[in-house]
Amino acid sequence: MKELVNLFMVFFRIGAFTFGGGYAMLPMLQREVVEKHHWATEDELMDYFAIGQCTPGIIAINTATFVGYKNRGVIGAVAATLGMITPSIIIITLIAAFLTNFADLAVVKHAFNGIRACVCILIFNAVVKLAKKSVVDKICLGICIAVLLLSLFTPLSPALIVVLAGAAGVLFKRTGIAGGAKK
């Protein structure tokens, strides 16, 4: 029971104190899940995050669900997921109740502008950290650049781009082009 409460509280804090969605949460997820509680390795967290992007739903909630499931099964997944969504429900309720009265105040506008700037830096840091772990050779760099270009300049679905990138990685690995000989 203590571990379930711990899962809930850790994800409650992450959900309460990070703004900007899943990418902005990545540094805090890494610190709490990998470094502090050892619920997953850094590679596992990156895998959860990648799968969380490909599956329907919100990346942060999907990632919390995967971490909770790994550690305590279905009940752990529920605890981590509830921990992640509870702060948002509380915050959205409060905003809906009060912000419409204050949305035109300069101080509120400036606060949200500051939060947006901070979120951009958090997302940039998450991208850099993911790139350092993911782009390990020239083939990975090529796939990364191809995905970036496809995302920016074509109307292709992100899901299709992920599938194509995965297929390219498997193809290069099997042919021995990426990182050694065939198995």
Short mmCIF file of C-alpha atoms in Angstrom, two decimals:
data_model
loop_
_atom_site.label_atom_id
_atom_site.label_comp_id
_atom_site.label_asym_id
_atom_site.label_seq_id
_atom_site.Cartn_x
_atom_site.Cartn_y
_atom_site.Cartn_z
CA MET A 1 0.00 0.00 0.00
CA LYS A 2 2.86 2.37 0.83
CA GLU A 3 4.32 1.91 -2.66
CA LEU A 4 0.95 2.75 -4.25
CA VAL A 5 0.67 5.94 -2.20
CA ASN A 6 4.26 6.75 -3.16
CA LEU A 7 3.46 6.22 -6.88
CA PHE A 8 0.41 8.45 -6.56
CA MET A 9 2.28 11.22 -4.70
CA VAL A 10 5.30 11.26 -7.02
CA PHE A 11 3.11 11.55 -10.11
CA PHE A 12 0.85 14.06 -8.32
CA ARG A 13 3.90 16.30 -7.77
CA ILE A 14 5.02 15.88 -11.34
CA GLY A 15 1.54 16.72 -12.61
CA ALA A 16 1.22 19.68 -10.26
CA PHE A 17 4.58 21.34 -10.78
CA THR A 18 5.31 20.98 -14.47
CA PHE A 19 3.67 23.05 -17.16
CA GLY A 20 3.74 22.43 -20.88
CA GLY A 21 2.78 18.79 -21.23
CA GLY A 22 4.79 15.61 -21.59
CA TYR A 23 7.97 17.07 -23.05
CA ALA A 24 8.29 19.61 -20.26
CA MET A 25 7.74 16.82 -17.72
CA LEU A 26 10.57 14.68 -19.02
CA PRO A 27 13.33 16.18 -16.83
CA MET A 28 11.22 15.76 -13.70
CA LEU A 29 10.14 12.26 -14.74
CA GLN A 30 13.79 11.33 -15.29
CA ARG A 31 14.84 12.68 -11.90
CA GLU A 32 11.99 11.07 -9.94
CA VAL A 33 11.47 7.78 -11.79
CA VAL A 34 15.06 6.94 -12.73
CA GLU A 35 17.39 8.68 -10.30
CA LYS A 36 15.41 8.94 -7.08
CA HIS A 37 13.05 5.94 -6.98
CA HIS A 38 14.73 3.58 -9.50
CA TRP A 39 11.35 2.54 -10.89
CA ALA A 40 12.83 2.37 -14.39
CA THR A 41 16.15 2.74 -16.13
CA GLU A 42 16.80 5.74 -18.33
CA ASP A 43 16.39 3.55 -21.43
CA GLU A 44 13.09 2.15 -20.13
CA LEU A 45 11.80 5.66 -19.43
CA MET A 46 12.75 6.71 -22.96
CA ASP A 47 10.93 3.65 -24.31
CA TYR A 48 7.83 4.46 -22.20
CA PHE A 49 7.97 8.04 -23.42
CA ALA A 50 8.30 6.96 -27.06
CA ILE A 51 5.44 4.46 -26.74
CA GLY A 52 3.42 7.10 -24.89
CA GLN A 53 3.77 9.36 -27.93
CA CYS A 54 2.57 6.65 -30.31
CA THR A 55 -0.41 5.48 -28.28
CA PRO A 56 -3.66 7.42 -28.02
CA GLY A 57 -3.82 9.84 -25.14
CA ILE A 58 -1.59 12.26 -23.34
CA ILE A 59 2.13 11.41 -23.29
CA ALA A 60 2.64 12.15 -19.59
CA ILE A 61 -0.36 10.09 -18.54
CA ASN A 62 0.64 7.19 -20.77
CA THR A 63 4.18 7.29 -19.36
CA ALA A 64 2.87 7.37 -15.77
CA THR A 65 0.64 4.40 -16.55
CA PHE A 66 3.56 2.40 -17.95
CA VAL A 67 5.79 3.16 -14.94
CA GLY A 68 3.01 2.31 -12.48
CA TYR A 69 2.22 -0.92 -14.31
CA LYS A 70 5.86 -2.00 -14.37
CA ASN A 71 6.17 -1.54 -10.63
CA ARG A 72 2.82 -2.63 -9.18
CA GLY A 73 0.76 -4.06 -12.03
CA VAL A 74 -2.71 -2.77 -12.87
CA ILE A 75 -3.27 -1.15 -9.47
CA GLY A 76 0.08 0.64 -9.78
CA ALA A 77 -0.92 1.88 -13.23
CA VAL A 78 -4.16 3.24 -11.77
CA ALA A 79 -2.35 4.91 -8.85
CA ALA A 80 0.26 6.57 -11.07
CA THR A 81 -2.34 7.67 -13.62
CA LEU A 82 -4.62 9.15 -10.95
CA GLY A 83 -1.63 10.90 -9.44
CA MET A 84 -0.78 12.45 -12.79
CA ILE A 85 -4.31 13.64 -13.66
CA THR A 86 -5.55 14.84 -10.27
CA PRO A 87 -3.57 18.12 -10.23
CA SER A 88 -4.80 18.97 -13.74
CA ILE A 89 -8.40 18.37 -12.75
CA ILE A 90 -7.98 20.63 -9.70
CA ILE A 91 -6.13 23.35 -11.64
CA ILE A 92 -8.57 23.34 -14.57
CA THR A 93 -11.51 23.57 -12.18
CA LEU A 94 -9.96 26.55 -10.39
CA ILE A 95 -9.02 28.25 -13.66
CA ALA A 96 -12.52 27.76 -15.05
CA ALA A 97 -14.00 29.20 -11.87
CA PHE A 98 -11.75 32.24 -11.47
CA LEU A 99 -9.57 33.04 -14.49
CA THR A 100 -12.31 34.45 -16.67
CA ASN A 101 -12.60 37.27 -14.14
CA PHE A 102 -8.85 38.02 -14.26
CA ALA A 103 -7.78 37.01 -17.80
CA ASP A 104 -7.53 40.61 -18.99
CA LEU A 105 -5.23 41.75 -16.17
CA ALA A 106 -1.72 42.61 -17.33
CA VAL A 107 -0.12 40.64 -14.50
CA VAL A 108 -1.97 37.46 -15.54
CA LYS A 109 -0.97 37.92 -19.19
CA HIS A 110 2.68 38.50 -18.19
CA ALA A 111 2.65 35.45 -15.90
CA PHE A 112 1.43 33.21 -18.74
CA ASN A 113 4.03 34.70 -21.11
CA GLY A 114 6.74 33.86 -18.56
CA ILE A 115 5.40 30.33 -18.15
CA ARG A 116 5.42 29.86 -21.96
CA ALA A 117 9.06 30.95 -22.16
CA CYS A 118 10.02 28.58 -19.36
CA VAL A 119 8.16 25.69 -21.00
CA CYS A 120 10.08 26.29 -24.25
CA ILE A 121 13.38 25.89 -22.39
CA LEU A 122 12.14 22.76 -20.59
CA ILE A 123 11.07 21.21 -23.88
CA PHE A 124 14.39 22.15 -25.51
CA ASN A 125 16.30 20.53 -22.61
CA ALA A 126 14.19 17.37 -22.94
CA VAL A 127 14.89 17.21 -26.68
CA VAL A 128 18.63 17.63 -26.12
CA LYS A 129 18.64 14.90 -23.46
CA LEU A 130 16.66 12.53 -25.68
CA ALA A 131 18.94 13.27 -28.65
CA LYS A 132 22.08 12.52 -26.64
CA LYS A 133 20.72 9.09 -25.73
CA SER A 134 19.00 8.29 -29.01
CA VAL A 135 21.29 9.57 -31.75
CA VAL A 136 24.18 7.18 -31.22
CA ASP A 137 25.60 6.89 -34.74
CA LYS A 138 25.41 8.38 -38.24
CA ILE A 139 22.45 6.18 -39.22
CA CYS A 140 20.45 7.39 -36.21
CA LEU A 141 21.38 10.97 -37.06
CA GLY A 142 20.21 10.43 -40.65
CA ILE A 143 16.90 8.95 -39.47
CA CYS A 144 16.51 11.85 -37.03
CA ILE A 145 17.07 14.44 -39.76
CA ALA A 146 14.71 12.59 -42.13
CA VAL A 147 11.99 12.50 -39.45
CA LEU A 148 12.47 16.22 -38.76
CA LEU A 149 12.19 17.08 -42.45
CA LEU A 150 9.18 14.82 -42.98
CA SER A 151 7.48 16.35 -39.94
CA LEU A 152 8.13 19.92 -41.03
CA PHE A 153 7.57 19.73 -44.77
CA THR A 154 5.05 16.96 -45.47
CA PRO A 155 1.48 16.32 -44.40
CA LEU A 156 2.38 12.77 -43.30
CA SER A 157 0.84 11.57 -40.06
CA PRO A 158 3.26 11.50 -37.10
CA ALA A 159 2.21 7.89 -36.50
CA LEU A 160 3.25 6.94 -40.03
CA ILE A 161 6.56 8.78 -39.61
CA VAL A 162 7.23 6.84 -36.37
CA VAL A 163 6.48 3.55 -38.14
CA LEU A 164 8.74 4.49 -41.06
CA ALA A 165 11.57 5.51 -38.71
CA GLY A 166 11.22 2.25 -36.78
CA ALA A 167 11.24 0.23 -39.98
CA ALA A 168 14.33 2.11 -41.20
CA GLY A 169 16.12 1.39 -37.91
CA VAL A 170 15.26 -2.32 -38.09
CA LEU A 171 16.27 -2.49 -41.76
CA PHE A 172 19.63 -0.81 -41.15
CA LYS A 173 20.32 -3.02 -38.13
CA ARG A 174 19.44 -6.23 -40.00
CA THR A 175 21.56 -5.34 -43.00
CA GLY A 176 24.49 -4.59 -40.73
CA ILE A 177 24.69 -0.96 -41.81
CA ALA A 178 23.94 0.37 -38.32
CA GLY A 179 26.14 -0.68 -35.46
CA GLY A 180 27.65 -4.00 -36.44
CA ALA A 181 26.91 -7.25 -38.18
CA LYS A 182 23.64 -9.10 -38.57
CA LYS A 183 22.46 -11.45 -35.87
#
